């Protein structure tokens, strides 16, 4: 029981480096600038929910890509066959294929050969050189040309790669600092922009394909003419033929007309474009000339004179901001395909600042409560656990800095929960040392045995929580992933601070003070030890009450049901704050006149804050944007002091995916817990843990139904965390039962279970209390952003603590008794069989 100097030095080095890495997060920018350059200067990046900004998820429109490719194949196919004198009676599009009907079936092979020249090779990691087209001959005189699935995937991949660069250029053009643009999956792009942003402008900037073209105006009803609208809804008969493409633009700038002083956009062509533009204007003087962007007419001026300078201007009913955005779109170039905004979240800077303040306050209060509780429990030895706890918090912050993680509000909740779980290890160790001391062991022997006996329990408990965190990270998104990262890091770091560091410190103190025994006394004398409560007498009552409550929760799940958040049902969610107390009835009356379908309002926090929810609007993303604008305008009209502090817009595709991933993650986590407990213990322990887990989870779901708390992604994080925590709590009791089964092989199972529960009662109460105290301030003052996590977690901790004693243990007893009776029957049957085979006596 001696500490190696090298071990102590390495621990000290880790703590010092961790402190230096975390230090910049605690200093102001001015102080940080004055620090020596050789010291760390990096900080934890704050998520948009803490610093404000906008988050958009864009998806490449596959149908648009296929449609564009098919239209090109239709034109190119006609040209190729015409140039090779191959006569076709019809070339038409049928669904996602081009059908070519030949006049002479003898030309089929030649036609197939020429059409194959229209294919493009696929160059991906898994497929190189293959054709993107499938050409078949369903009849002697018919040829079908379609894109292969691999060809579509390759085109989507190329479109995403090209779109990433174009989006980056567009954002740079309008001067947004520190944007985050990244690819997600095969066909999606995430864009995060910090600071105050106008969601409507962002949609226009990022979602517009910006395919600009110049067309002559024709006559309505004639072939080759399409009616296209302008911003005011006026219709123009635009010829389908593109006279000049926007690809020839070299520059576009926002400006003001020198005569009218109206906002305009000036543009300039390259040399080839300037020559073609001059030809068009020379040949069509007196004809209207439409400038079209994404199938909308920007303007349709009449050509007065030939324009030979290679430049022009676009005028219309623009605002200065609109001309800035339009010029940025034209300069950056057109997107290769339409991008659809399938998810949008906007957080105001004020709301972000409030979230930081509330997160810090509740986190610090939770930390103080836990520190105070540990000090009361263990007196002077509690100070060592509290020092370890402070080091744990600092190292968690430094780890987040080193891995480049983004800290979100749920991430702060993860740190707070990590504090509670880290203290669990100290409680287990101290209680084990107390127990060994009561057995008469010396100081070093109690420390050694206490750590050894507690270690397996700590490992099992942390593993179950890490499984939940890993699954949450895999299936979660955005802030919920931030929670999983902080909780996972906190659990790993607790193995160093709560186990390794505390062990070295206790050995050093015991040696320095030359202690004969370790006497861990509470600050306030109380005794929960040496109890002989017969818990199993109440097993039928406990299981019955739990089953009734769970059945009631299932009924509540169906009626009235859960209050699903916008994450799972899609639509629009908007948080609003007013200077005076909000008149909810007045807002409801005004908003219901907008014709946006079902609109619900819900107060949260103080009397000045409320949430608006509107159903998903029909008509695509433009309808969503229009609905958001209508809601904001009406809110301002009803109360001019009202400010919109955050907006979430979730499409049906994303909401369906989030719901599927959420429920699947809970199922997989439960299955993972079953396997882990089965491997680490025996099958009766695993069955008892899972049955109890189902009962615990159903009660939490019932709690959501009764309280009406939003059931959203954060709620899924709470359920998943409780899955891990519930099993963690069972492990404490199960570990002692397993230990006692080895020590008292002849003791009846009922007495053994009662003995094990009594021996771990203090430990169970204290570990539940620390997690409860850590999260309680966040549940009370954390606000709406974390209410779906903190409040159910506080409830779930109480449920998990009670179920470990009154549900998990009785189930284990029932299974143990059944196994004993079953074994007795098998033994009796075998004995009877053996007896029947013996020969009778003479």
Short mmCIF file of N, CA and C in Angstrom, two decimals, residues 692-776:
data_model
loop_
_atom_site.label_atom_id
_atom_site.label_comp_id
_atom_site.label_asym_id
_atom_site.label_seq_id
_atom_site.Cartn_x
_atom_site.Cartn_y
_atom_site.Cartn_z
N UNK A 692 -37.82 -4.96 -14.58
CA UNK A 692 -37.87 -3.72 -13.78
C UNK A 692 -37.68 -2.50 -14.67
N UNK A 693 -36.78 -2.63 -15.65
CA UNK A 693 -36.52 -1.52 -16.58
C UNK A 693 -37.78 -1.15 -17.36
N UNK A 694 -38.52 -2.17 -17.82
CA UNK A 694 -39.77 -1.91 -18.54
C UNK A 694 -40.77 -1.19 -17.64
N UNK A 695 -40.87 -1.66 -16.40
CA UNK A 695 -41.80 -1.02 -15.46
C UNK A 695 -41.37 0.42 -15.16
N UNK A 696 -40.07 0.66 -14.97
CA UNK A 696 -39.57 2.01 -14.72
C UNK A 696 -39.85 2.93 -15.91
N UNK A 697 -39.57 2.42 -17.12
CA UNK A 697 -39.73 3.24 -18.32
C UNK A 697 -41.19 3.60 -18.55
N UNK A 698 -42.09 2.65 -18.34
CA UNK A 698 -43.51 2.95 -18.55
C UNK A 698 -43.99 4.02 -17.57
N UNK A 699 -43.47 4.00 -16.35
CA UNK A 699 -43.88 5.03 -15.39
C UNK A 699 -43.39 6.41 -15.82
N UNK A 700 -42.19 6.47 -16.37
CA UNK A 700 -41.66 7.76 -16.86
C UNK A 700 -42.52 8.25 -18.03
N UNK A 701 -42.91 7.34 -18.90
CA UNK A 701 -43.79 7.72 -20.02
C UNK A 701 -45.12 8.23 -19.49
N UNK A 702 -45.65 7.57 -18.47
CA UNK A 702 -46.89 8.04 -17.84
C UNK A 702 -46.71 9.41 -17.23
N UNK A 703 -45.53 9.66 -16.66
CA UNK A 703 -45.23 10.98 -16.09
C UNK A 703 -45.28 12.06 -17.16
N UNK A 704 -44.73 11.76 -18.33
CA UNK A 704 -44.81 12.69 -19.46
C UNK A 704 -46.26 12.97 -19.83
N UNK A 705 -47.07 11.90 -19.87
CA UNK A 705 -48.48 12.05 -20.27
C UNK A 705 -49.26 12.88 -19.26
N UNK A 706 -49.03 12.68 -17.96
CA UNK A 706 -49.76 13.42 -16.92
C UNK A 706 -49.37 14.89 -16.90
N UNK A 707 -48.06 15.14 -16.97
CA UNK A 707 -47.57 16.52 -16.83
C UNK A 707 -47.70 17.33 -18.11
N UNK A 708 -47.78 16.65 -19.26
CA UNK A 708 -47.86 17.39 -20.53
C UNK A 708 -46.54 17.99 -20.96
N UNK A 709 -45.43 17.57 -20.34
CA UNK A 709 -44.11 18.05 -20.75
C UNK A 709 -43.83 17.59 -22.18
N UNK A 710 -43.20 18.46 -22.97
CA UNK A 710 -42.89 18.12 -24.36
C UNK A 710 -42.13 16.81 -24.45
N UNK A 711 -42.61 15.92 -25.32
CA UNK A 711 -41.87 14.69 -25.59
C UNK A 711 -41.13 14.89 -26.90
N UNK A 712 -39.85 15.23 -26.79
CA UNK A 712 -39.04 15.56 -27.95
C UNK A 712 -37.71 14.82 -27.89
N UNK A 713 -36.73 15.28 -28.67
CA UNK A 713 -35.43 14.60 -28.67
C UNK A 713 -34.79 14.62 -27.29
N UNK A 714 -34.94 15.74 -26.57
CA UNK A 714 -34.38 15.84 -25.23
C UNK A 714 -35.06 14.84 -24.30
N UNK A 715 -36.34 14.61 -24.50
CA UNK A 715 -37.06 13.61 -23.69
C UNK A 715 -36.53 12.20 -23.95
N UNK A 716 -36.22 11.91 -25.22
CA UNK A 716 -35.62 10.61 -25.54
C UNK A 716 -34.28 10.46 -24.83
N UNK A 717 -33.52 11.57 -24.77
CA UNK A 717 -32.24 11.54 -24.05
C UNK A 717 -32.47 11.20 -22.58
N UNK A 718 -33.54 11.77 -22.00
CA UNK A 718 -33.87 11.48 -20.60
C UNK A 718 -34.22 10.01 -20.41
N UNK A 719 -35.06 9.47 -21.30
CA UNK A 719 -35.48 8.07 -21.18
C UNK A 719 -34.27 7.14 -21.32
N UNK A 720 -33.41 7.43 -22.31
CA UNK A 720 -32.22 6.60 -22.51
C UNK A 720 -31.29 6.66 -21.31
N UNK A 721 -31.10 7.86 -20.77
CA UNK A 721 -30.23 8.01 -19.60
C UNK A 721 -30.81 7.25 -18.42
N UNK A 722 -32.13 7.30 -18.26
CA UNK A 722 -32.77 6.58 -17.16
C UNK A 722 -32.66 5.07 -17.35
N UNK A 723 -32.65 4.62 -18.61
CA UNK A 723 -32.43 3.19 -18.87
C UNK A 723 -31.08 2.77 -18.29
N UNK A 724 -30.04 3.57 -18.60
CA UNK A 724 -28.71 3.28 -18.06
C UNK A 724 -28.65 3.44 -16.56
N UNK A 725 -29.30 4.50 -16.04
CA UNK A 725 -29.25 4.76 -14.60
C UNK A 725 -30.00 3.70 -13.81
N UNK A 726 -31.13 3.27 -14.35
CA UNK A 726 -31.94 2.26 -13.66
C UNK A 726 -31.15 0.96 -13.51
N UNK A 727 -30.50 0.55 -14.60
CA UNK A 727 -29.71 -0.69 -14.54
C UNK A 727 -28.50 -0.48 -13.63
N UNK A 728 -27.90 0.71 -13.70
CA UNK A 728 -26.78 1.06 -12.81
C UNK A 728 -27.18 0.88 -11.35
N UNK A 729 -28.37 1.34 -11.01
CA UNK A 729 -28.85 1.24 -9.63
C UNK A 729 -29.07 -0.22 -9.22
N UNK A 730 -29.54 -1.02 -10.19
CA UNK A 730 -29.75 -2.44 -9.87
C UNK A 730 -28.43 -3.16 -9.65
N UNK A 731 -27.39 -2.71 -10.39
CA UNK A 731 -26.09 -3.37 -10.30
C UNK A 731 -25.54 -3.31 -8.88
N UNK A 732 -25.75 -2.20 -8.17
CA UNK A 732 -25.25 -2.04 -6.80
C UNK A 732 -25.80 -3.16 -5.91
N UNK A 733 -27.10 -3.42 -6.03
CA UNK A 733 -27.73 -4.46 -5.21
C UNK A 733 -27.34 -5.84 -5.73
N UNK A 734 -27.37 -6.03 -7.06
CA UNK A 734 -27.05 -7.34 -7.63
C UNK A 734 -25.62 -7.77 -7.31
N UNK A 735 -24.71 -6.82 -7.32
CA UNK A 735 -23.31 -7.15 -7.05
C UNK A 735 -23.14 -7.71 -5.64
N UNK A 736 -23.84 -7.11 -4.69
CA UNK A 736 -23.76 -7.60 -3.32
C UNK A 736 -24.45 -8.98 -3.21
N UNK A 737 -25.57 -9.16 -3.91
CA UNK A 737 -26.24 -10.46 -3.88
C UNK A 737 -25.31 -11.55 -4.41
N UNK A 738 -24.63 -11.24 -5.51
CA UNK A 738 -23.71 -12.23 -6.09
C UNK A 738 -22.58 -12.57 -5.12
N UNK A 739 -22.07 -11.54 -4.45
CA UNK A 739 -21.00 -11.73 -3.48
C UNK A 739 -21.48 -12.60 -2.31
N UNK A 740 -22.69 -12.31 -1.81
CA UNK A 740 -23.22 -13.07 -0.68
C UNK A 740 -23.56 -14.51 -1.06
N UNK A 741 -23.94 -14.72 -2.32
CA UNK A 741 -24.23 -16.09 -2.76
C UNK A 741 -22.99 -16.97 -2.67
N UNK A 742 -21.83 -16.35 -2.88
CA UNK A 742 -20.57 -17.11 -2.78
C UNK A 742 -20.19 -17.34 -1.31
N UNK A 743 -20.55 -16.38 -0.44
CA UNK A 743 -20.16 -16.47 0.97
C UNK A 743 -21.12 -17.34 1.78
N UNK A 744 -22.42 -17.25 1.47
CA UNK A 744 -23.44 -17.95 2.27
C UNK A 744 -24.22 -18.91 1.37
N UNK A 745 -23.58 -20.00 0.97
CA UNK A 745 -24.18 -20.91 -0.01
C UNK A 745 -25.39 -21.65 0.52
N UNK A 746 -25.49 -21.81 1.83
CA UNK A 746 -26.62 -22.55 2.40
C UNK A 746 -27.75 -21.63 2.88
N UNK A 747 -27.55 -20.32 2.83
CA UNK A 747 -28.58 -19.39 3.31
C UNK A 747 -29.76 -19.38 2.34
N UNK A 748 -31.00 -19.42 2.86
CA UNK A 748 -32.18 -19.32 1.99
C UNK A 748 -32.13 -18.03 1.15
N UNK A 749 -32.60 -18.13 -0.08
CA UNK A 749 -32.50 -16.99 -1.00
C UNK A 749 -33.21 -15.76 -0.48
N UNK A 750 -34.36 -15.97 0.17
CA UNK A 750 -35.11 -14.82 0.68
C UNK A 750 -34.30 -14.06 1.73
N UNK A 751 -33.69 -14.81 2.64
CA UNK A 751 -32.88 -14.15 3.68
C UNK A 751 -31.65 -13.48 3.07
N UNK A 752 -31.06 -14.16 2.07
CA UNK A 752 -29.87 -13.61 1.43
C UNK A 752 -30.18 -12.29 0.73
N UNK A 753 -31.32 -12.22 0.05
CA UNK A 753 -31.71 -10.98 -0.64
C UNK A 753 -31.96 -9.87 0.36
N UNK A 754 -32.68 -10.17 1.44
CA UNK A 754 -32.91 -9.16 2.49
C UNK A 754 -31.58 -8.67 3.07
N UNK A 755 -30.68 -9.60 3.32
CA UNK A 755 -29.38 -9.23 3.89
C UNK A 755 -28.62 -8.31 2.91
N UNK A 756 -28.64 -8.66 1.62
CA UNK A 756 -27.92 -7.87 0.62
C UNK A 756 -28.50 -6.46 0.50
N UNK A 757 -29.82 -6.35 0.52
CA UNK A 757 -30.46 -5.03 0.43
C UNK A 757 -30.12 -4.18 1.65
N UNK A 758 -30.17 -4.78 2.82
CA UNK A 758 -29.84 -4.03 4.05
C UNK A 758 -28.39 -3.56 4.04
N UNK A 759 -27.50 -4.40 3.51
CA UNK A 759 -26.09 -4.04 3.48
C UNK A 759 -25.81 -2.91 2.48
N UNK A 760 -26.60 -2.83 1.42
CA UNK A 760 -26.38 -1.80 0.39
C UNK A 760 -27.39 -0.65 0.49
N UNK A 761 -28.21 -0.66 1.55
CA UNK A 761 -29.27 0.34 1.64
C UNK A 761 -28.71 1.76 1.68
N UNK A 762 -27.72 1.98 2.55
CA UNK A 762 -27.13 3.32 2.66
C UNK A 762 -26.54 3.76 1.34
N UNK A 763 -25.83 2.85 0.72
CA UNK A 763 -25.20 3.13 -0.57
C UNK A 763 -26.24 3.51 -1.63
N UNK A 764 -27.33 2.75 -1.70
CA UNK A 764 -28.39 3.03 -2.68
C UNK A 764 -29.04 4.38 -2.42
N UNK A 765 -29.33 4.64 -1.15
CA UNK A 765 -29.96 5.92 -0.81
C UNK A 765 -29.04 7.09 -1.15
N UNK A 766 -27.76 6.96 -0.83
CA UNK A 766 -26.84 8.07 -1.03
C UNK A 766 -26.57 8.33 -2.52
N UNK A 767 -26.39 7.25 -3.30
CA UNK A 767 -26.12 7.45 -4.73
C UNK A 767 -27.32 8.07 -5.43
N UNK A 768 -28.52 7.65 -5.06
CA UNK A 768 -29.71 8.26 -5.64
C UNK A 768 -29.83 9.72 -5.22
N UNK A 769 -29.48 9.99 -3.96
CA UNK A 769 -29.58 11.36 -3.45
C UNK A 769 -28.62 12.30 -4.17
N UNK A 770 -27.40 11.85 -4.47
CA UNK A 770 -26.44 12.72 -5.14
C UNK A 770 -26.89 13.07 -6.56
N UNK A 771 -27.37 12.06 -7.31
CA UNK A 771 -27.87 12.33 -8.67
C UNK A 771 -29.10 13.23 -8.62
N UNK A 772 -29.96 13.00 -7.64
CA UNK A 772 -31.17 13.81 -7.47
C UNK A 772 -30.81 15.26 -7.18
N UNK A 773 -29.89 15.48 -6.25
CA UNK A 773 -29.50 16.85 -5.88
C UNK A 773 -28.79 17.56 -7.03
N UNK A 774 -28.00 16.83 -7.81
CA UNK A 774 -27.28 17.45 -8.92
C UNK A 774 -28.25 18.00 -9.97
N UNK A 775 -29.35 17.29 -10.22
CA UNK A 775 -30.28 17.68 -11.28
C UNK A 775 -31.45 18.54 -10.79
N UNK A 776 -31.69 18.55 -9.47
CA UNK A 776 -32.86 19.26 -8.94
C UNK A 776 -32.87 20.75 -9.32
#
